[in-house]
GROMACS .gro file of C-alpha atoms in nm:
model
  258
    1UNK     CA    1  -1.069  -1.665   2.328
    2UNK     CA    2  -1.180  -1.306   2.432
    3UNK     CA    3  -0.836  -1.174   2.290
    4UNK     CA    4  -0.858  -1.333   1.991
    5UNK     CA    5  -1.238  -1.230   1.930
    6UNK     CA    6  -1.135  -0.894   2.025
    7UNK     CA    7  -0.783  -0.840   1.822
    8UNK     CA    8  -0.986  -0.970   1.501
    9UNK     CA    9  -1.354  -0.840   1.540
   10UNK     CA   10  -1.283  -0.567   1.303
   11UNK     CA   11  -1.136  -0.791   1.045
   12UNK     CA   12  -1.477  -1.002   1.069
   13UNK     CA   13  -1.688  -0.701   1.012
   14UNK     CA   14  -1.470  -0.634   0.707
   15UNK     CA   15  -1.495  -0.942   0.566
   16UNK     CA   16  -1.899  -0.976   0.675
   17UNK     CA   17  -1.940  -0.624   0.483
   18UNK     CA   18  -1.726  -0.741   0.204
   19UNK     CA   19  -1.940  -1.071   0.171
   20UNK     CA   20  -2.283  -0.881   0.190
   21UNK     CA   21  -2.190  -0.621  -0.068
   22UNK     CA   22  -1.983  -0.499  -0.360
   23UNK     CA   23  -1.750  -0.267  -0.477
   24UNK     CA   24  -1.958   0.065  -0.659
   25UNK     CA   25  -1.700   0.213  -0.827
   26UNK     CA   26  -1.367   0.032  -0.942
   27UNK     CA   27  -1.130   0.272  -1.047
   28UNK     CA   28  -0.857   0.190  -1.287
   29UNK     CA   29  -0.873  -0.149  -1.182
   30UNK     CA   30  -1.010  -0.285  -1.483
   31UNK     CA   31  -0.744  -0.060  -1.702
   32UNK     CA   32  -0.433  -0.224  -1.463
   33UNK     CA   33  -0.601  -0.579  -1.561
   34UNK     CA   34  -0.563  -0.506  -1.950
   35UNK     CA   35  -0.225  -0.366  -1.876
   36UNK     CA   36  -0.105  -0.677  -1.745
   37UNK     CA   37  -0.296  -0.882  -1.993
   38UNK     CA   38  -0.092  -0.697  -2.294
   39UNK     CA   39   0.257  -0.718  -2.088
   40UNK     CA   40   0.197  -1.127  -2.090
   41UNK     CA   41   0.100  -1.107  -2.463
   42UNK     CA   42   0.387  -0.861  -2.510
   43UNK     CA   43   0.142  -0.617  -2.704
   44UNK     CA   44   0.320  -0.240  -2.656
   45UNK     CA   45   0.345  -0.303  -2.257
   46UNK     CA   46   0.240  -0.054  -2.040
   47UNK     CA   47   0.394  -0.139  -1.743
   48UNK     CA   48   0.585   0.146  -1.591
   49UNK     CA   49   0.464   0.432  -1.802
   50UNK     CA   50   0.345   0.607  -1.523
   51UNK     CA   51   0.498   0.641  -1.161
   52UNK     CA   52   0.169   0.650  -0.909
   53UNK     CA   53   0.134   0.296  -0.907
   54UNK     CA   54   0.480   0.188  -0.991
   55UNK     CA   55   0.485  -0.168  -0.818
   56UNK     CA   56   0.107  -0.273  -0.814
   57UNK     CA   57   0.061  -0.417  -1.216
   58UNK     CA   58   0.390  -0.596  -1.148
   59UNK     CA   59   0.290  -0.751  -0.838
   60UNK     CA   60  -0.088  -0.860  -0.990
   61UNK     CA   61   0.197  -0.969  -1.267
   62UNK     CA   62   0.407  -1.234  -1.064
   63UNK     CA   63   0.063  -1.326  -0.854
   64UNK     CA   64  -0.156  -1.411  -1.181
   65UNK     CA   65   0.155  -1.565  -1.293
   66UNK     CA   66   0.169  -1.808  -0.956
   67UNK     CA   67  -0.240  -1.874  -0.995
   68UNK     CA   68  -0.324  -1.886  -1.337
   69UNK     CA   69  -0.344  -2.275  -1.303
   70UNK     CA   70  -0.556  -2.278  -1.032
   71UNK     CA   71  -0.835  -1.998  -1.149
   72UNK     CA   72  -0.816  -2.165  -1.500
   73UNK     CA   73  -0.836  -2.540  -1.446
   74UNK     CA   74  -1.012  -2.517  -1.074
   75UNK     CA   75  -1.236  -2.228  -1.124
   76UNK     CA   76  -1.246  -2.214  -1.503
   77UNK     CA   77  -1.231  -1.804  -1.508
   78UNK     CA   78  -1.123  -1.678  -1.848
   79UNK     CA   79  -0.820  -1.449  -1.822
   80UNK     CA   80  -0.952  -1.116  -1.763
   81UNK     CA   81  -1.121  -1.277  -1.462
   82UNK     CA   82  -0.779  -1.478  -1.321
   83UNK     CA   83  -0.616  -1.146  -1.332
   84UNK     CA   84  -0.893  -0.859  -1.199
   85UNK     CA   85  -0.892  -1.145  -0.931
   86UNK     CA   86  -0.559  -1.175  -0.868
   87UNK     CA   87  -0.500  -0.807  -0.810
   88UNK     CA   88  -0.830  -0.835  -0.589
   89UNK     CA   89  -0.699  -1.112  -0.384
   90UNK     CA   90  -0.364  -0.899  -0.320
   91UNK     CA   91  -0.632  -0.606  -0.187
   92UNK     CA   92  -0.812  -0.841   0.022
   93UNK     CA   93  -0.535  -0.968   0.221
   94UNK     CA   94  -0.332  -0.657   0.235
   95UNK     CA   95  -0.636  -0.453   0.339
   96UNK     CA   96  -0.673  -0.731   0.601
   97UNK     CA   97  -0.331  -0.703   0.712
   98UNK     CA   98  -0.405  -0.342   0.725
   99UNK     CA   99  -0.680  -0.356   0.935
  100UNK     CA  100  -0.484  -0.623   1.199
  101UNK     CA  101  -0.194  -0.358   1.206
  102UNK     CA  102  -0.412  -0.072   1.319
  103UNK     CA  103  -0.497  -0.267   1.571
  104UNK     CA  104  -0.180  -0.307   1.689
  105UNK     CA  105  -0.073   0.019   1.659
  106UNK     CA  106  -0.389   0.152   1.865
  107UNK     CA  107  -0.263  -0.078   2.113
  108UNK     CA  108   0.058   0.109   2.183
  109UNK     CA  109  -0.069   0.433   2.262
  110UNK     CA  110  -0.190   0.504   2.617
  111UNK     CA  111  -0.571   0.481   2.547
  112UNK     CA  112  -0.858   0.226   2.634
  113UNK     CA  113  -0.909  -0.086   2.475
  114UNK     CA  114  -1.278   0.028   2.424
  115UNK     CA  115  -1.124   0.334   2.207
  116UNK     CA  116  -0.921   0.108   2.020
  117UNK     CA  117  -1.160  -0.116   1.909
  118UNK     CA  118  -1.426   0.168   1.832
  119UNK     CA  119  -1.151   0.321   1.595
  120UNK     CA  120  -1.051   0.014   1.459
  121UNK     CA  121  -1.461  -0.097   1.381
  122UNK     CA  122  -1.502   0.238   1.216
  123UNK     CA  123  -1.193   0.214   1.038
  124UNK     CA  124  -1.276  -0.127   0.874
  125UNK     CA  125  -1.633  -0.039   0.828
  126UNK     CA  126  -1.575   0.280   0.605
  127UNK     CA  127  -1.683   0.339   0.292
  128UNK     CA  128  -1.261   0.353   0.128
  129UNK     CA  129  -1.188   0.050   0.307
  130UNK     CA  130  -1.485  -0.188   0.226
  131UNK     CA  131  -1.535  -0.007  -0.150
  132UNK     CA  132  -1.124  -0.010  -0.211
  133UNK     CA  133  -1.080  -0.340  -0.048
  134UNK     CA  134  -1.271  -0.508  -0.308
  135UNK     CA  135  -1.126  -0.404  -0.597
  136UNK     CA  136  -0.788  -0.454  -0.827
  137UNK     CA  137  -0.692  -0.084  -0.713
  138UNK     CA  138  -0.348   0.023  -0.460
  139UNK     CA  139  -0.562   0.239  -0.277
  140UNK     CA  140  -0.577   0.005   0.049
  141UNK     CA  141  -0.242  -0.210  -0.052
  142UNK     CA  142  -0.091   0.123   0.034
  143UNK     CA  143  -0.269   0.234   0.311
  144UNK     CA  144  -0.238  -0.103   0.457
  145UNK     CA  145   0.132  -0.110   0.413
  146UNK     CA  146   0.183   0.242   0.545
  147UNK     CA  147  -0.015   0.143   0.884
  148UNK     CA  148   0.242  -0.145   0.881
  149UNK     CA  149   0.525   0.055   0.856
  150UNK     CA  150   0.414   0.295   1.163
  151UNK     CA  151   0.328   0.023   1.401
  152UNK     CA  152   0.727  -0.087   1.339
  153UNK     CA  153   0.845   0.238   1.356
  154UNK     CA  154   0.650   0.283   1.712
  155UNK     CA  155   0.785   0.034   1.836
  156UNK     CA  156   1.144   0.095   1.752
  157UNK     CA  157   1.042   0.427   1.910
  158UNK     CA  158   0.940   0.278   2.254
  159UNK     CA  159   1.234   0.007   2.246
  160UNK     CA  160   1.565   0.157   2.099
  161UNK     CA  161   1.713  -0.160   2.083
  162UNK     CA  162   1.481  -0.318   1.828
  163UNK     CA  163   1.648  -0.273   1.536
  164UNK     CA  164   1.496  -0.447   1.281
  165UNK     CA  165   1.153  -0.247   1.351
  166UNK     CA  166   1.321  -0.010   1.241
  167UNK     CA  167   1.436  -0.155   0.941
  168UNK     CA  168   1.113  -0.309   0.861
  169UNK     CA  169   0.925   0.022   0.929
  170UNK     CA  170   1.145   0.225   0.684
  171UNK     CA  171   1.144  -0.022   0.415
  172UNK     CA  172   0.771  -0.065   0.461
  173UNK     CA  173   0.718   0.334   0.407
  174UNK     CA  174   0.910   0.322   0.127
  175UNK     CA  175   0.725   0.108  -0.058
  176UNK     CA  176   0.368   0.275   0.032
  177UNK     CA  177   0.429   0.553  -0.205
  178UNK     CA  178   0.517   0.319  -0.491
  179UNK     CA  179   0.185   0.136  -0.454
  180UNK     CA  180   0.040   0.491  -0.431
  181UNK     CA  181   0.223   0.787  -0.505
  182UNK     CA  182  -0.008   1.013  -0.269
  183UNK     CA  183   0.120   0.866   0.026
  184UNK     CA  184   0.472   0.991   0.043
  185UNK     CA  185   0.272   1.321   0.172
  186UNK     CA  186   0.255   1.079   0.488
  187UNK     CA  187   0.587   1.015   0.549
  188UNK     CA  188   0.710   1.411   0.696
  189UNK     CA  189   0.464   1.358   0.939
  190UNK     CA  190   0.579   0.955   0.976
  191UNK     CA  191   0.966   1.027   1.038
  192UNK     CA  192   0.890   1.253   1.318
  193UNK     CA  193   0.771   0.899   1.532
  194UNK     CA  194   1.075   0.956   1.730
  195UNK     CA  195   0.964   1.338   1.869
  196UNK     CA  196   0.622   1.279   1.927
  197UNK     CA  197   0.725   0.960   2.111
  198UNK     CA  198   1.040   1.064   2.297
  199UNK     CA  199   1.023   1.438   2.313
  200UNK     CA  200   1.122   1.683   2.097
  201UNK     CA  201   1.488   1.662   2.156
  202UNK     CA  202   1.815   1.676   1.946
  203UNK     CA  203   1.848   1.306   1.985
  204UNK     CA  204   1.512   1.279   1.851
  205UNK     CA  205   1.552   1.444   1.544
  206UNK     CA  206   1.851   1.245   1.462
  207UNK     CA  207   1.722   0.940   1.522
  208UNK     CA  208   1.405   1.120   1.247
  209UNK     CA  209   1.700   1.180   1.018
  210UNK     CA  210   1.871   0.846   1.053
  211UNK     CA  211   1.522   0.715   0.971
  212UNK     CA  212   1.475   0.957   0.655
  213UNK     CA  213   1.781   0.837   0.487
  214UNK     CA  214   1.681   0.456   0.518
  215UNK     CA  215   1.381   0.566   0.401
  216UNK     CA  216   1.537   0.708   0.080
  217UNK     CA  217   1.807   0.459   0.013
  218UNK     CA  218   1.548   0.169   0.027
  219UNK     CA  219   1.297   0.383  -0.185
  220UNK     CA  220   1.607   0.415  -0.449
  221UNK     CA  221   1.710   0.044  -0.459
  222UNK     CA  222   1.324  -0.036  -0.517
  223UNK     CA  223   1.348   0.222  -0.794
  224UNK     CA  224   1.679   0.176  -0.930
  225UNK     CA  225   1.594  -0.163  -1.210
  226UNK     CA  226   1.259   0.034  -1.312
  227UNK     CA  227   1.506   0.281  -1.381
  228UNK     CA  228   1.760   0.086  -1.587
  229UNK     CA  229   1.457  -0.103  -1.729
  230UNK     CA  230   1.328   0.249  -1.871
  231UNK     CA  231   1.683   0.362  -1.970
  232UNK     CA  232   1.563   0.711  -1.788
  233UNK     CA  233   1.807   1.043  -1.753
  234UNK     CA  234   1.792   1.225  -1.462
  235UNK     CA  235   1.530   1.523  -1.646
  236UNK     CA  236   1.357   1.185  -1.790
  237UNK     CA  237   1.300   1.048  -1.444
  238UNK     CA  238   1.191   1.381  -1.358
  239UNK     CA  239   0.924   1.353  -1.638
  240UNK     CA  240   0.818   1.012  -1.558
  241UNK     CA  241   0.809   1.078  -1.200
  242UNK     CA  242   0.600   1.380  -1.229
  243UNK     CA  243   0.424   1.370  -1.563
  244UNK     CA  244   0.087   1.256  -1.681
  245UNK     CA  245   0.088   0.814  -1.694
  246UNK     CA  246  -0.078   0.879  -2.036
  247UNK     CA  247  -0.226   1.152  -2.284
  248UNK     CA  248  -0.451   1.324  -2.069
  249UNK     CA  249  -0.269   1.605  -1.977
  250UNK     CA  250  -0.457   1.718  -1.666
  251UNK     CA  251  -0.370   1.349  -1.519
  252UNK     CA  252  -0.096   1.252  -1.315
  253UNK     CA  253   0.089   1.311  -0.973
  254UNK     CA  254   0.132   1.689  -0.989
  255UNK     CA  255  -0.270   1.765  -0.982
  256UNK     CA  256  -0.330   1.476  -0.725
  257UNK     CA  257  -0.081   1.606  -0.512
  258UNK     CA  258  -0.236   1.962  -0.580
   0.00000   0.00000   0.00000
């Protein structure tokens, strides 16, 4: 019982905090809502015009899609409410997952239990977290997923043997960045697990490499049908992937990663 009160106390401050307040500033989420809205209606769909958030309006897609019939006939929400929701309840539970991960990863490094629970409290009480948790945004999703995909690759680290950790962690940081684009600054720093955990050795740094071109071919089978879907060149991928998602011009992935 102490274990389990300890391995989850962060999640129930989370979810306390998220119960006793609300989100004060929601992002794009309502604009991803509409966006999914008008790809159901088939009204000009929106879908994959822009790259930062490549898989999050599909995924609120297929998840409205499995609980429409629930939040309509058991909750009676009207649609813009089923599907802000839905892409909420994906945030919830991944920012949850997050949360459980971090734990778990804190847990494999050679500090006290009292550290890792501090960090882990602090973590899940923040002001990103419990504000980005809440709402139909990727922010968390990513993060979440990212944390995920460390904790595997750690432990592939510390037991060379345990192989699909390290299949799980690379797919897992592949798809980070295509919840959020920003995070792929992350993953330098994330394929060097294998130095910072082994020594900085030439056996090392392949196993980093090995890892880097998982990384990659997972990250291009995730984007190869969005590609075919889009009918995209190689200098029109280069425009989607780096361009403004709409007509703002002093939007998109080059100023955020500026």
């Amino acid at each position: 019982m102490k274990r389990l009160v300890s391995r989850y106390a962060a999640v129930a401050l989370f979810l306390l905090v998220a119960l006793a307040t609300r989100p004060y500033y929601f992002a794009d989420s309502f604009e991803y809502t509409q966006c999914i809205i008008e790809q159901e209606d088939g009204k000009s769909p929106s879908m994959f015009l822009e790259s930062s958030h490549l898989l999050w309006r599909p995924l609120g897609l297929v998840v409205h899609s499995a609980l429409s019939p629930v939040l309509e006939q058991g909750f009676g929400l009207e649609r813009f409410a089923q599907v802000n929701l839905s892409l909420i309840l994906i945030s919830l539970i991944l920012t949850v997952t997050g949360i459980i991960y971090l734990y778990r990863l804190l847990r494999l490094f050679p500090i006290s239990e009292a550290s890792v629970q501090v960090t882990t409290l602090l973590y899940a009480a923040s002001q990103c977290v419990i504000n980005y948790g809440m709402t139909g945004t990727s922010y968390m999703s990513g993060i979440s997923v990212l944390i995920a995909g460390l904790y595997y690759l750690f432990d592939s680290a510390r037991r060379p043997s345990a192989t699909l950790s390290l299949l799980a962690g690379a797919v897992l940081l592949a798809i980070a960045p295509l919840l959020w684009m920003p995070y792929v600054l992350a993953l330098p720093a994330a394929v060097l697990v294998y130095p910072s955990v082994n020594g900085w050795n030439r056996k090392s740094f392949v196993q980093s490499m090995r890892l880097t071109v998982i990384v990659v071919i997972a990250a291009l089978v995730i984007l190869a049908p969005f590609v075919v879907h889009l009918r995209l060149t190689p200098v029109g991928f280069v425009h989607w992937a780096l361009g403004p998602g709409d007509k703002h011009y002093v939007a998109g992935p080059l100023r955020t990663v500026f």
